Amino acid sequence: MTSGTTEVPFIAQMHEFAMRESGIPGDQFYTDAKKFVRGTLEVCERFDFDSPSFVWDVYNVEAQALGCSFVTFEDMAPAIENVSPLVACEADIATLKAPDPYSSGRMPMVFEIMHEMKAQAGMIPAPCFCAPFTLASHVMTFENLIVQIKQNPGFVHKLMNFLVDEVIAPYMNALIKEFPDIVAVEGSDAVASLPFITQGMLEEFALQPLERLQKQVTRPAFCDNWWGDSYAPDLPEFWAQKRRATPDYLKVQDPDLYKLGVQPVIDYGREHNIPIVLGVDNNVFQNGTEKEIRMRIHEYMEAIETVGKGALYLCSLSAVTPAQNVRIAIEACKNFRAGDRPWAGQPNAGTPEARGETGKKATKTKAAKPVTVSDSPDTPEELMLDDIFDAVMDADDVDTEALVKEALEKDINVHTILNDALIAAMDEIGDDFADGTIFVPEMLMSARAMKAGLEVVRPILTETGEPVKGTIMLATVQGDVHDIGKNLVGMMLEGAGYEVIDLGVNKKPEEILERANEINPDVVGLSALLTTSMPSMQKTVDLFKKVGSKFPVIVGGAPVTEEFAEVIKADGYGENAPLAVEAVHKLIADKANFNAAVPARASA
């Protein structure tokens, strides 16, 4: 890859695919080193991969060794259950015990995997580690991590230092000591990407801890899977940050790559004389047509060939990726090498269609906008409402709560406070997020401030018998313990006047359906952060459809696309929290219109 070749190589993340195709249940595949290696090698040979991929469920090993709850499944990758996080406050850091690489959790299994690989394939793969930012989100939850970054950054730095110095570095150095032929160690970061965090947060809380690790590990340590290039307010600076994490090449993957186009990456690779790694979207492999798969691979391999060195990356072949599509992808790689190039010089990535600027778009039905607060208020009430509005915009939950109480004491109508200050502020926040002015952390903090004010007015609304707009049930699907988007959507729905019932994370399809039948919600919302949990989202929607459920289901989360939502026949899709609220508005309105029309149709 680094010296150039006449044949563009391809690599893949494919542990879940190997699990399924090997026929080894997940609770064995991810806990038995011999089965993991044997199954992976057999599947790589059967499908004729260029080389075996040995990236296991890398996000979970260190967290489990620290004492986080570890959950396995038969048909998907394991997960960390952090409903009761190890660290809630700074004092909890003192209770953390540094794991022993030779005895804690599944760390010893990784040593066994390395030994098995050396024995069976004669090669030593790069050992993998969970990057500090994602590991921190496991031990304290993403939401609390963001709050503490904003409110107590020193606490977060202290935790990061512990995770680097006492967990990751000793673990990697122990592997290097056991296998001196290791040339590098490879990190993976699930959540330290745009727009989950800002570029400033990436610098201070993801990149700097990684650079601290690089100084302590006796081999080069890199982390190449940060995404969000299409969100970067300063793309050259973002790529400079990625190069500090991975100096030897630049990796850009879908969906960002498809939106940006290959030319900027080609230009960067040529200018800096470095390889480029281009990643094809797992959604294309899972749901794309044969032509779409072949065209995407052709275009990216052509770009790599133009630079002269690099590799194609097949992103996250999962437990539900059709085997035939994988065969098509590998055949497309080999056909390109053989000179079969029917789409030479025909770009698709980077076009207006790829950026979502033309063609079919999601229907957006915004709730009625409340009366805006005057820019030049001339009454005490307007001044007070402006102050509440500003407190939410500034993400100040203490001031928001105090100001709402003061407004009620001054006999300002509770509905005016709710609509013209709290909800109006979150509408503005949603617009700012859609425009790319702010990212998830700012939206999350403002939503927390809005919720603090909402808690003050909620009892009064209940006493007055104010009807809610509807009941929404939310859950993160089985195999995923992340609640970033789900919590944010829940807070914004509450602010918009809905009752929200949150089932939590890692919920089986049967459990979600059972609770829906008990609760009778107007809408069910499903969230997934990891590509490995998307199959569970599909199973849940399939189950609702199979039993003829009356509950409309909307889906969302970082890897979830509108195309995926359509393929699994979800009733709605929210690309982000504000759009999820809009999707709920539309489903509720459609339901009301349908019910209103029933008598007329019946009489006719």
mmCIF file with all atom_site columns, C-alpha atoms in Angstrom, residues 73 476-478 506-513 536 540:
data_model
loop_
_atom_site.group_PDB
_atom_site.id
_atom_site.type_symbol
_atom_site.label_atom_id
_atom_site.label_alt_id
_atom_site.label_comp_id
_atom_site.label_asym_id
_atom_site.label_entity_id
_atom_site.label_seq_id
_atom_site.pdbx_PDB_ins_code
_atom_site.Cartn_x
_atom_site.Cartn_y
_atom_site.Cartn_z
_atom_site.occupancy
_atom_site.B_iso_or_equiv
_atom_site.pdbx_formal_charge
_atom_site.auth_seq_id
_atom_site.auth_comp_id
_atom_site.auth_asym_id
_atom_site.auth_atom_id
_atom_site.pdbx_PDB_model_num
ATOM 1  C CA . PHE A 1 73  ? -25.223 -12.433 21.480 1.00 0.00 ? 73  PHE A CA 1
ATOM 2  C CA . THR A 1 476 ? -31.747 1.656   21.414 1.00 0.00 ? 476 THR A CA 1
ATOM 3  C CA . VAL A 1 477 ? -31.819 -1.692  19.646 1.00 0.00 ? 477 VAL A CA 1
ATOM 4  C CA . GLN A 1 478 ? -30.205 -4.951  20.743 1.00 0.00 ? 478 GLN A CA 1
ATOM 5  C CA . ASN A 1 506 ? -29.786 -2.994  24.166 1.00 0.00 ? 506 ASN A CA 1
ATOM 6  C CA . LYS A 1 507 ? -33.446 -3.934  23.745 1.00 0.00 ? 507 LYS A CA 1
ATOM 7  C CA . LYS A 1 508 ? -34.479 -7.111  21.926 1.00 0.00 ? 508 LYS A CA 1
ATOM 8  C CA . PRO A 1 509 ? -37.081 -6.851  19.148 1.00 0.00 ? 509 PRO A CA 1
ATOM 9  C CA . GLU A 1 510 ? -39.550 -8.966  21.141 1.00 0.00 ? 510 GLU A CA 1
ATOM 10 C CA . GLU A 1 511 ? -39.140 -6.771  24.215 1.00 0.00 ? 511 GLU A CA 1
ATOM 11 C CA . ILE A 1 512 ? -39.719 -3.571  22.217 1.00 0.00 ? 512 ILE A CA 1
ATOM 12 C CA . LEU A 1 513 ? -42.887 -5.009  20.653 1.00 0.00 ? 513 LEU A CA 1
ATOM 13 C CA . SER A 1 536 ? -31.128 -5.681  15.060 1.00 0.00 ? 536 SER A CA 1
ATOM 14 C CA . THR A 1 540 ? -37.254 -5.116  15.080 1.00 0.00 ? 540 THR A CA 1
#
